[in-house]
């Protein structure tokens, strides 16, 4: 067991997961010609970024039949592990509209609502400090929180729409298909390998076993979202993280409620309650409440969620339970009272910002969206960056294919010159000061926001979140006991996601099974889906065994920040989000 000064370390990094990244997730060389599937461009991930890339590329190819023909019978393939595109996608989400209007110029915002992925333009907004469980203090919206004119959306529904349009334009959408290995040949990415289906708990072939296959592509796009294991493997294989800061993560838990009366404004709270302001606890969090009007049904709904930086040190920090606690505030009670919860989900998001973005291209492949860390976590905005990066990636790929060039590096400069690079650069040093705690870091954060990163200036570094020692604190003492009408437990929440992971599937989660109690408690409380358990007869101190209920997993990815590793499940497993 790892130790520091004779004592067992309580930093998760001291107990790395049993995984060999390059050996497991990079395959050197393609199978024989008779055993491969050949496509033009392979896009790994059917979310907003990957599908924006697919749609823009198909728009360009539609006007260039010669290049389209050279890409073969399947010019664009989208490989998505969920049952449907959008099935694993979740965000707040209030979206800046410009990139979507650019991608689909013939659509109006009213068309978005008719299609069912947009729920109303933001016309009013409010930002509150919540010093206590009863108090609220309204403040002028800080610049990153100004959302007037933005659109409330469901990214799950948006992805379903994007997939339909892409398929009509000629894309081949492979849902229920995991991409498990990056295929590299002669120093270049030449495609991916799809995962096997029909294996048992021990990896044995069951009666319905179907082997995976190599999918060969002229260009591969990694659009895997916040934690992609192929993206992670690519970063190591091609040294894409050299000179960058480590990526950091946040975790958001979201509910969708059908409410009795419409909410007339968008609301954010920036604490400090219900998290602790103590630097020892290391908790930074905030909430959103967004109005949603379903044009098809006439239902009034709200999206409500809580986000916590995974930098915290108290092992009993649970974002799911902090959201339930937050719902007890009178501000929230007034909005949700008499309503019905109709959706729930959880997702990690990259929080490192500009300095943590890896190099985005390598021979034969490039990275888009959340996989590249393109999230402004000050403004809680990333969907517009995902769409814009997909557009720019498609244009770089098209130019490369048309001109017979192998390099995709024009995409790097295009990102820097775009709103993606410019906005993330302005926020480049905004979150790091919070590593000093809410009280010490807050003033520096505000100074960075006001000066758009010029003061204090320089490059502020991050440390990896799994290097932070954990302790068992008192955050959990404040969590309400679920009544499963207004406040909910984790398992009933997982149930309404439509999670369909089969009981005899192989385990896709890698953690050490015997760790100090502090780390086991970290995983138990952190996981919004109740994946990790500690046996009732385990000792109160020292090493304990960890039970992994991997069939509960909703693919949020948070375990990666705190000492574990999420790998792809069998295709089709996991949640089936509808409104998130």
Coordinates of C-alpha atoms in Angstrom, one line a residue:
X1 CA 0.0 0.0 0.0
X2 CA 1.3 3.5 -0.9
X3 CA 2.6 5.4 2.1
X4 CA 3.9 8.8 3.0
X5 CA 6.1 9.2 6.1
X6 CA 5.0 5.8 7.3
X7 CA 1.3 6.4 6.9
X8 CA -1.0 5.2 4.1
X9 CA -1.6 8.0 1.6
X10 CA -5.2 9.2 1.3
X11 CA -4.6 10.7 -2.2
X12 CA -6.3 8.6 -4.8
X13 CA -3.3 9.0 -7.1
X14 CA -1.4 6.6 -4.8
X15 CA -3.9 3.8 -5.8
X16 CA -3.9 3.9 -9.7
X17 CA -6.5 1.8 -11.5
X18 CA -5.4 -1.5 -13.0
X19 CA -5.2 -0.3 -16.6
X20 CA -2.5 -0.3 -19.3
X21 CA -3.6 2.6 -21.4
X22 CA -1.4 2.1 -24.5
X23 CA -1.4 -1.7 -24.5
X24 CA -5.2 -1.9 -24.1
X25 CA -6.5 1.0 -26.0
X26 CA -4.0 1.4 -28.9
X27 CA -3.8 -1.3 -31.6
X28 CA -0.8 -1.2 -33.9
X29 CA -1.8 -2.3 -37.4
X30 CA -5.0 -3.1 -39.1
X31 CA -6.4 -6.6 -39.6
X32 CA -6.4 -8.1 -43.1
X33 CA -8.3 -6.5 -45.9
X34 CA -11.1 -9.1 -45.7
X35 CA -11.7 -8.4 -42.0
X36 CA -12.0 -4.6 -42.0
X37 CA -14.8 -2.1 -42.5
X38 CA -13.7 0.8 -44.7
X39 CA -15.2 4.3 -44.4
X40 CA -14.1 7.8 -45.5
X41 CA -14.2 9.7 -42.2
X42 CA -14.9 7.9 -38.8
X43 CA -16.3 10.1 -36.1
X44 CA -16.2 8.6 -32.6
X45 CA -19.1 10.0 -30.6
X46 CA -22.6 11.0 -31.6
X47 CA -22.9 14.1 -29.5
X48 CA -23.2 17.8 -30.5
X49 CA -19.5 18.1 -31.6
X50 CA -19.2 14.9 -33.6
X51 CA -22.6 15.4 -35.3
X52 CA -21.8 19.0 -36.1
X53 CA -18.6 17.8 -37.8
X54 CA -20.6 15.1 -39.7
X55 CA -23.2 17.6 -40.9
X56 CA -20.8 20.3 -41.9
X57 CA -18.6 17.8 -43.8
X58 CA -21.6 16.3 -45.6
X59 CA -22.7 19.9 -46.6
X60 CA -19.3 20.5 -48.2
X61 CA -19.2 17.0 -49.9
X62 CA -22.7 17.6 -51.3
X63 CA -21.2 20.3 -53.5
X64 CA -18.2 18.2 -54.4
X65 CA -19.3 14.8 -55.8
X66 CA -15.8 14.0 -56.9
X67 CA -14.4 14.1 -53.4
X68 CA -17.5 12.4 -52.0
X69 CA -17.0 9.5 -54.5
X70 CA -13.4 9.1 -53.5
X71 CA -14.5 8.5 -49.9
X72 CA -16.3 5.3 -50.9
X73 CA -19.7 3.9 -50.1
X74 CA -19.6 5.2 -46.6
X75 CA -18.2 8.8 -46.7
X76 CA -19.0 9.5 -43.1
X77 CA -19.5 7.1 -40.2
X78 CA -20.6 8.1 -36.7
X79 CA -19.8 5.6 -34.0
X80 CA -21.9 6.0 -30.9
X81 CA -21.9 3.7 -27.9
X82 CA -25.4 4.6 -26.6
X83 CA -28.7 3.1 -27.9
X84 CA -29.2 6.3 -29.8
X85 CA -27.3 9.5 -30.5
X86 CA -27.8 11.8 -27.5
X87 CA -28.5 8.8 -25.2
X88 CA -25.5 9.6 -23.0
X89 CA -25.5 13.4 -23.5
X90 CA -26.3 15.9 -20.7
X91 CA -25.8 19.6 -20.1
X92 CA -27.7 22.5 -18.4
X93 CA -28.1 23.8 -21.1
X94 CA -28.3 27.4 -22.1
X95 CA -26.7 27.7 -25.5
X96 CA -25.3 30.7 -27.4
X97 CA -27.1 30.4 -30.7
X98 CA -24.6 31.6 -33.3
X99 CA -22.8 28.3 -34.2
X100 CA -26.0 26.4 -34.5
X101 CA -27.4 29.1 -36.8
X102 CA -24.2 28.9 -38.8
X103 CA -24.5 25.1 -39.1
X104 CA -28.1 25.0 -40.1
X105 CA -28.7 28.4 -41.8
X106 CA -32.1 27.6 -43.2
X107 CA -33.5 27.0 -39.7
X108 CA -35.0 29.7 -37.4
X109 CA -35.1 29.5 -33.6
X110 CA -38.8 28.8 -33.9
X111 CA -37.9 25.8 -36.0
X112 CA -35.6 24.6 -33.2
X113 CA -38.6 24.6 -30.8
X114 CA -40.8 22.8 -33.3
X115 CA -38.2 20.1 -33.6
X116 CA -38.2 19.7 -29.8
X117 CA -34.6 20.4 -28.8
X118 CA -35.1 24.1 -27.9
X119 CA -37.4 25.4 -25.1
X120 CA -37.2 29.2 -25.2
X121 CA -35.1 32.3 -25.6
X122 CA -33.7 33.8 -22.4
X123 CA -35.4 37.2 -21.8
X124 CA -35.0 37.6 -18.1
X125 CA -32.3 36.4 -15.7
X126 CA -31.3 36.6 -12.0
X127 CA -28.2 35.7 -10.1
X128 CA -28.3 35.1 -6.3
X129 CA -25.9 34.6 -3.5
X130 CA -27.2 32.0 -1.0
X131 CA -25.3 32.6 2.2
X132 CA -27.5 30.2 4.2
X133 CA -30.3 27.6 3.7
X134 CA -32.9 30.4 4.0
X135 CA -31.3 33.5 2.7
X136 CA -30.9 34.8 -0.9
X137 CA -29.2 38.0 -2.0
X138 CA -29.8 39.1 -5.6
X139 CA -26.8 40.6 -7.3
X140 CA -26.2 42.0 -10.8
X141 CA -25.2 39.2 -13.2
X142 CA -21.4 39.0 -13.5
X143 CA -20.3 39.2 -17.2
X144 CA -20.0 35.4 -17.6
X145 CA -23.5 34.8 -16.3
X146 CA -25.2 37.2 -18.8
X147 CA -27.5 35.0 -20.9
X148 CA -30.0 37.4 -22.5
X149 CA -30.7 36.1 -26.0
X150 CA -29.4 32.6 -25.5
X151 CA -31.5 29.5 -25.9
X152 CA -32.5 26.8 -23.3
X153 CA -31.9 23.4 -24.9
X154 CA -31.7 19.7 -24.4
X155 CA -28.4 18.4 -25.8
X156 CA -29.8 14.9 -25.8
X157 CA -32.7 16.0 -28.1
X158 CA -30.3 18.2 -30.2
X159 CA -28.1 15.2 -30.9
X160 CA -31.1 13.2 -32.0
X161 CA -32.0 15.9 -34.4
X162 CA -28.4 16.3 -35.7
X163 CA -28.2 12.5 -36.2
X164 CA -31.4 12.5 -38.3
X165 CA -30.2 15.3 -40.5
X166 CA -26.7 13.7 -40.9
X167 CA -28.3 10.3 -41.8
X168 CA -30.5 11.9 -44.4
X169 CA -27.4 13.6 -45.9
X170 CA -25.6 10.2 -46.2
X171 CA -23.9 9.5 -42.9
X172 CA -23.8 5.9 -41.6
X173 CA -24.8 6.1 -37.9
X174 CA -23.5 3.1 -35.9
X175 CA -25.3 3.3 -32.6
X176 CA -24.8 0.7 -29.8
X177 CA -21.2 0.5 -31.0
X178 CA -18.3 1.1 -28.7
X179 CA -14.9 2.2 -30.2
X180 CA -12.5 0.4 -27.9
X181 CA -9.1 0.8 -29.6
X182 CA -7.3 3.5 -31.6
X183 CA -5.7 1.9 -34.6
X184 CA -2.2 3.3 -35.4
X185 CA -0.1 2.3 -38.4
X186 CA 3.3 3.8 -39.3
X187 CA 2.9 6.6 -36.8
X188 CA -0.6 7.7 -38.1
X189 CA -4.1 7.0 -36.9
X190 CA -5.8 4.8 -39.5
X191 CA -9.1 4.2 -37.8
X192 CA -10.6 2.5 -34.7
X193 CA -11.6 -0.9 -33.5
X194 CA -15.2 -1.5 -32.4
X195 CA -15.9 -3.5 -29.2
X196 CA -17.0 -7.1 -28.9
X197 CA -20.6 -7.8 -28.0
X198 CA -22.0 -10.7 -26.0
X199 CA -19.2 -11.3 -23.5
X200 CA -19.9 -12.5 -19.9
X201 CA -18.7 -11.1 -16.6
X202 CA -15.4 -12.9 -16.9
X203 CA -14.9 -11.9 -20.6
X204 CA -16.1 -15.3 -21.9
X205 CA -17.9 -15.6 -25.2
X206 CA -21.7 -16.1 -24.7
X207 CA -24.1 -17.6 -27.2
X208 CA -24.8 -14.2 -28.8
X209 CA -21.1 -13.3 -29.1
X210 CA -20.2 -10.9 -31.9
X211 CA -16.5 -9.9 -32.4
X212 CA -15.6 -6.3 -33.0
X213 CA -14.0 -5.1 -36.2
X214 CA -11.3 -2.7 -37.4
X215 CA -12.9 0.4 -39.0
X216 CA -10.4 1.9 -41.4
X217 CA -10.7 5.6 -42.2
X218 CA -8.9 8.3 -44.1
X219 CA -9.5 10.6 -41.1
X220 CA -10.6 9.8 -37.5
X221 CA -12.4 12.4 -35.4
X222 CA -12.4 12.0 -31.6
X223 CA -15.6 13.4 -30.3
X224 CA -15.9 11.3 -27.2
X225 CA -17.0 14.0 -24.7
X226 CA -15.5 14.8 -21.3
X227 CA -13.5 11.7 -20.8
X228 CA -12.7 9.6 -23.9
X229 CA -10.5 6.7 -23.3
X230 CA -9.4 6.8 -27.0
X231 CA -8.7 10.5 -26.6
X232 CA -6.6 9.8 -23.5
X233 CA -4.7 7.1 -25.4
X234 CA -4.1 9.4 -28.3
X235 CA -2.8 12.1 -26.0
X236 CA -0.2 9.7 -24.6
X237 CA 0.6 8.0 -28.0
X238 CA 1.3 11.3 -29.7
X239 CA 2.5 13.4 -26.8
X240 CA -0.4 15.8 -27.3
X241 CA -0.3 17.0 -23.7
X242 CA 3.3 18.1 -23.7
X243 CA 3.7 21.6 -22.3
X244 CA 0.0 21.7 -21.3
X245 CA -1.5 21.7 -17.8
X246 CA -3.3 18.6 -16.6
X247 CA -7.0 18.4 -17.2
X248 CA -9.3 19.0 -14.3
X249 CA -13.0 18.0 -13.9
X250 CA -16.3 19.1 -12.4
X251 CA -19.4 17.0 -11.9
X252 CA -23.0 18.1 -12.6
X253 CA -26.2 16.4 -11.5
X254 CA -29.4 17.5 -13.2
X255 CA -33.1 17.1 -12.8
X256 CA -35.9 18.1 -15.2
X257 CA -39.2 19.0 -13.5
X258 CA -42.7 19.5 -14.9
X259 CA -44.0 22.5 -12.9
X260 CA -47.4 24.0 -12.0
X261 CA -46.5 27.5 -13.1
X262 CA -44.0 28.8 -15.7
X263 CA -40.7 30.2 -14.5
X264 CA -40.2 33.6 -16.1
X265 CA -36.4 33.8 -15.8
X266 CA -33.2 32.0 -15.8
X267 CA -31.6 31.7 -12.4
X268 CA -28.0 31.0 -11.2
X269 CA -26.8 30.8 -7.6
X270 CA -23.1 31.1 -6.7
X271 CA -23.2 30.0 -3.1
X272 CA -21.5 29.6 -0.8
X273 CA -24.4 27.4 0.7
X274 CA -24.9 24.5 0.4
X275 CA -21.1 23.8 0.1
X276 CA -18.6 24.7 2.8
X277 CA -16.4 27.8 2.4
X278 CA -13.6 26.2 4.4
X279 CA -10.4 25.9 2.4
X280 CA -9.9 22.5 4.2
X281 CA -13.0 21.1 2.5
X282 CA -12.0 22.6 -0.9
X283 CA -15.6 22.8 -2.2
X284 CA -16.6 25.1 -5.0
X285 CA -20.1 24.8 -6.5
X286 CA -23.0 26.5 -7.9
X287 CA -26.5 25.9 -9.4
X288 CA -28.7 26.6 -12.3
X289 CA -32.5 26.7 -12.7
X290 CA -33.6 27.2 -16.4
X291 CA -37.2 27.6 -17.7
X292 CA -38.3 25.2 -20.4
X293 CA -41.5 25.4 -22.4
X294 CA -42.4 22.3 -24.5
X295 CA -44.0 23.7 -27.7
X296 CA -45.5 20.3 -28.6
X297 CA -47.2 19.5 -25.3
X298 CA -47.6 22.9 -23.8
X299 CA -45.9 21.7 -20.6
X300 CA -44.0 24.1 -18.4
X301 CA -40.8 22.6 -17.1
X302 CA -37.5 23.6 -15.5
X303 CA -34.0 22.2 -15.7
X304 CA -32.3 22.4 -12.3
X305 CA -28.8 21.3 -11.5
X306 CA -25.8 21.5 -9.2
X307 CA -22.1 21.5 -10.3
X308 CA -19.1 20.9 -8.0
X309 CA -15.4 21.2 -8.8
X310 CA -13.9 17.7 -8.2
X311 CA -11.0 19.4 -6.4
X312 CA -12.7 19.0 -3.0
X313 CA -11.1 17.1 -0.1
X314 CA -14.1 16.0 2.0
X315 CA -14.8 12.4 1.1
X316 CA -18.5 12.8 1.9
X317 CA -19.1 15.3 -0.8
X318 CA -22.0 14.1 -3.0
X319 CA -23.2 16.3 -5.8
X320 CA -26.4 14.4 -6.1
X321 CA -27.2 15.0 -2.4
X322 CA -26.0 18.6 -2.6
X323 CA -28.7 19.1 -5.3
X324 CA -31.3 17.5 -3.0
X325 CA -30.1 19.8 -0.2
X326 CA -30.3 22.8 -2.5
X327 CA -33.9 22.0 -3.4
X328 CA -34.9 22.7 0.2
X329 CA -34.0 26.4 -0.1
X330 CA -37.2 28.5 -0.2
X331 CA -36.1 30.0 -3.6
X332 CA -36.3 26.5 -5.1
X333 CA -39.3 25.3 -3.2
X334 CA -41.4 28.1 -4.6
X335 CA -40.5 27.0 -8.2
X336 CA -40.8 23.2 -7.8
X337 CA -43.7 22.9 -5.3
X338 CA -46.5 20.7 -6.7
X339 CA -44.4 19.7 -9.6
X340 CA -43.1 16.3 -10.8
X341 CA -39.6 15.1 -11.6
X342 CA -39.5 13.7 -15.1
X343 CA -35.8 13.4 -15.8
X344 CA -32.4 13.0 -14.0
X345 CA -28.8 12.6 -15.1
X346 CA -25.2 13.2 -14.3
X347 CA -22.1 14.1 -16.2
X348 CA -18.6 15.2 -15.6
X349 CA -17.2 18.2 -17.6
X350 CA -13.7 19.3 -18.3
X351 CA -12.8 22.3 -16.1
X352 CA -9.1 23.0 -17.0
X353 CA -9.9 25.5 -19.7
X354 CA -7.4 27.0 -22.1
X355 CA -4.1 25.9 -20.6
X356 CA -5.3 22.3 -20.2
X357 CA -6.4 21.8 -23.8
X358 CA -4.2 19.2 -25.5
X359 CA -2.7 19.6 -29.0
X360 CA -5.8 19.0 -31.1
X361 CA -4.3 17.2 -34.1
X362 CA -2.1 14.2 -34.8
X363 CA -1.4 12.4 -38.1
X364 CA -4.7 11.0 -39.3
X365 CA -6.9 12.4 -36.6
X366 CA -8.2 15.4 -34.6
X367 CA -10.1 16.1 -31.4
X368 CA -13.3 18.2 -31.1
X369 CA -15.5 19.6 -28.3
X370 CA -15.4 18.4 -24.7
X371 CA -12.8 15.7 -25.6
X372 CA -10.5 18.7 -26.3
X373 CA -11.5 20.5 -23.1
X374 CA -13.4 23.2 -24.8
X375 CA -15.6 24.3 -21.9
X376 CA -15.9 27.7 -20.3
X377 CA -16.6 26.6 -16.7
X378 CA -17.0 30.2 -15.5
X379 CA -20.0 30.8 -17.7
X380 CA -21.1 27.1 -17.6
X381 CA -21.0 27.1 -21.4
X382 CA -19.6 24.5 -23.8
X383 CA -22.2 23.5 -26.3
X384 CA -21.6 26.4 -28.7
X385 CA -17.8 25.5 -28.6
X386 CA -18.6 21.9 -29.4
X387 CA -20.7 22.9 -32.4
X388 CA -18.1 25.5 -33.6
X389 CA -15.2 23.1 -33.2
X390 CA -17.1 20.4 -35.2
X391 CA -17.7 22.9 -38.0
X392 CA -14.0 23.9 -38.1
X393 CA -12.9 20.3 -37.9
X394 CA -15.1 19.4 -40.9
X395 CA -13.7 22.3 -43.0
X396 CA -10.1 21.3 -42.2
X397 CA -10.9 17.7 -43.0
X398 CA -12.6 18.6 -46.3
X399 CA -9.7 20.9 -47.4
X400 CA -7.2 18.1 -46.6
X401 CA -9.2 15.5 -48.5
X402 CA -9.8 17.7 -51.5
X403 CA -6.2 18.8 -51.8
X404 CA -4.7 15.4 -51.1
X405 CA -2.9 16.6 -48.1
X406 CA -2.2 14.5 -44.9
X407 CA -1.9 17.3 -42.4
X408 CA -4.9 18.5 -40.4
X409 CA -3.0 21.2 -38.5
X410 CA -4.9 24.0 -40.1
X411 CA -7.6 23.1 -37.6
X412 CA -5.4 24.1 -34.7
X413 CA -5.0 27.7 -35.9
X414 CA -8.7 27.8 -36.9
X415 CA -9.7 27.0 -33.3
X416 CA -7.2 29.7 -32.0
X417 CA -8.7 32.3 -34.3
X418 CA -12.3 31.4 -33.6
X419 CA -14.7 32.3 -30.8
X420 CA -13.6 29.1 -29.2
X421 CA -10.0 30.0 -28.8
X422 CA -10.6 33.7 -28.0
X423 CA -13.3 33.1 -25.4
X424 CA -11.3 30.3 -23.6
X425 CA -8.2 32.5 -23.7
X426 CA -10.0 35.3 -21.9
X427 CA -11.0 32.8 -19.1
X428 CA -7.6 31.1 -19.0
X429 CA -6.7 31.9 -15.4
X430 CA -10.2 32.3 -13.9
X431 CA -10.8 29.0 -12.1
X432 CA -7.3 28.2 -10.8
X433 CA -7.4 30.7 -7.8
X434 CA -10.2 28.6 -6.3
X435 CA -7.6 26.0 -5.5
X436 CA -6.8 28.4 -2.6
X437 CA -10.4 28.1 -1.4
X438 CA -13.5 30.2 -1.8
X439 CA -12.5 33.1 0.5
X440 CA -8.9 33.5 -0.6
X441 CA -9.4 32.6 -4.3
X442 CA -12.7 34.5 -4.9
X443 CA -11.2 38.0 -5.2
X444 CA -8.5 36.8 -7.7
X445 CA -11.2 35.1 -9.7
X446 CA -13.2 38.3 -9.9
X447 CA -10.1 40.3 -10.9
X448 CA -9.4 37.7 -13.7
X449 CA -13.0 38.0 -14.9
X450 CA -13.0 41.8 -15.0
X451 CA -9.6 42.1 -16.8
X452 CA -10.3 39.1 -19.1
X453 CA -7.3 37.2 -17.7
X454 CA -4.8 40.1 -17.8
X455 CA -4.5 40.5 -14.1
X456 CA -2.9 38.9 -12.2
X457 CA -1.7 37.6 -15.6
X458 CA 0.8 34.9 -16.5
X459 CA 0.0 31.2 -16.7
X460 CA -1.7 29.8 -13.7
X461 CA -1.1 26.1 -13.2
X462 CA -3.3 23.2 -12.1
X463 CA -2.5 20.1 -10.2
X464 CA -4.2 16.8 -10.9
X465 CA -7.2 16.3 -8.7
X466 CA -6.4 12.8 -7.7
X467 CA -3.3 14.1 -6.0
X468 CA -5.3 15.8 -3.3
X469 CA -5.4 13.8 0.0
X470 CA -9.0 13.0 1.1
X471 CA -10.4 13.1 4.7
X472 CA -13.8 12.1 6.1
X473 CA -15.6 15.4 6.9
X474 CA -19.1 16.4 7.8
X475 CA -20.7 17.5 4.5
X476 CA -22.9 14.4 4.5
X477 CA -24.5 15.4 7.9
X478 CA -26.5 18.1 6.0
X479 CA -28.0 15.9 3.4
X480 CA -31.8 15.3 3.6
X481 CA -33.3 11.9 4.0
X482 CA -35.0 11.2 0.6
X483 CA -38.8 11.1 0.5
X484 CA -38.7 10.1 -3.2
X485 CA -41.4 12.7 -3.9
X486 CA -39.4 15.9 -3.7
X487 CA -35.9 14.7 -2.6
X488 CA -34.6 11.4 -4.1
X489 CA -32.1 8.7 -3.5
X490 CA -29.6 7.7 -6.1
X491 CA -31.0 4.4 -7.2
X492 CA -34.5 5.7 -8.0
X493 CA -32.8 8.4 -10.0
X494 CA -30.8 5.9 -12.0
X495 CA -34.0 4.1 -12.7
X496 CA -35.6 7.0 -14.6
X497 CA -32.6 7.3 -16.9
X498 CA -33.6 4.2 -18.8
X499 CA -30.3 2.5 -17.8
X500 CA -30.3 -0.9 -19.5
X501 CA -26.8 -2.3 -18.7
X502 CA -27.2 -6.1 -18.5
X503 CA -26.4 -7.8 -15.2
X504 CA -23.9 -10.3 -16.8
X505 CA -22.0 -7.7 -18.8
X506 CA -18.2 -7.3 -18.3
X507 CA -17.1 -4.7 -15.8
X508 CA -16.1 -1.5 -17.6
X509 CA -14.9 0.4 -14.4
X510 CA -11.3 0.1 -13.2
X511 CA -10.5 0.8 -9.6
X512 CA -8.3 -0.8 -7.0
X513 CA -10.6 -3.0 -4.8
X514 CA -8.8 -2.5 -1.5
X515 CA -8.0 1.1 -0.5
X516 CA -7.9 3.3 2.6
X517 CA -11.4 4.1 4.0
X518 CA -11.0 7.8 3.0
X519 CA -10.7 6.8 -0.7
X520 CA -13.5 4.2 -0.6
X521 CA -15.8 6.8 1.0
X522 CA -14.8 9.3 -1.7
X523 CA -15.9 7.0 -4.4
X524 CA -19.1 5.9 -2.5
X525 CA -20.3 9.5 -2.0
X526 CA -19.1 11.0 -5.2
X527 CA -20.8 8.5 -7.6
X528 CA -24.3 9.8 -8.4
X529 CA -25.4 6.3 -9.4
X530 CA -24.5 4.3 -6.3
X531 CA -21.9 2.3 -8.1
X532 CA -19.4 2.0 -5.2
X533 CA -20.3 0.3 -1.8
X534 CA -18.3 -0.5 1.3
X535 CA -19.3 -3.7 3.2
X536 CA -21.2 -3.1 6.4
X537 CA -18.6 -5.0 8.4
X538 CA -15.7 -3.1 7.1
X539 CA -13.4 -1.4 9.7
X540 CA -13.9 2.3 10.4
X541 CA -10.2 3.0 9.7
X542 CA -7.5 1.6 7.5
X543 CA -7.9 -0.4 4.3
X544 CA -11.4 -1.6 3.2
X545 CA -12.7 -3.6 0.3
X546 CA -14.8 -1.8 -2.4
X547 CA -17.8 -3.4 -4.1
X548 CA -18.4 -2.1 -7.7
X549 CA -22.0 -2.2 -8.9
X550 CA -21.0 -1.3 -12.4
X551 CA -24.5 -2.1 -13.9
X552 CA -25.7 1.1 -12.2
X553 CA -23.2 3.3 -14.0
X554 CA -24.6 6.2 -16.0
X555 CA -21.2 6.9 -17.7
X556 CA -20.7 10.3 -15.9
X557 CA -16.9 9.8 -15.9
X558 CA -16.2 11.5 -12.6
X559 CA -14.3 8.5 -11.2
X560 CA -11.4 9.4 -13.6
X561 CA -10.7 12.5 -11.5
X562 CA -10.5 10.7 -8.2
X563 CA -8.4 7.6 -8.8
X564 CA -10.4 5.3 -11.1
X565 CA -10.9 4.8 -14.8
X566 CA -14.1 4.6 -16.8
X567 CA -13.7 2.6 -20.0
X568 CA -16.4 2.0 -22.7
X569 CA -19.1 -0.4 -21.9
X570 CA -20.6 -2.8 -24.3
X571 CA -22.4 -0.9 -27.1
X572 CA -26.0 -0.1 -26.0
X573 CA -25.4 -0.2 -22.3
X574 CA -25.8 2.8 -20.0
X575 CA -28.6 5.5 -19.8
X576 CA -31.0 6.6 -22.5
X577 CA -31.4 10.3 -21.8
X578 CA -34.3 12.1 -23.4
X579 CA -34.6 15.7 -21.9
X580 CA -31.1 16.3 -20.4

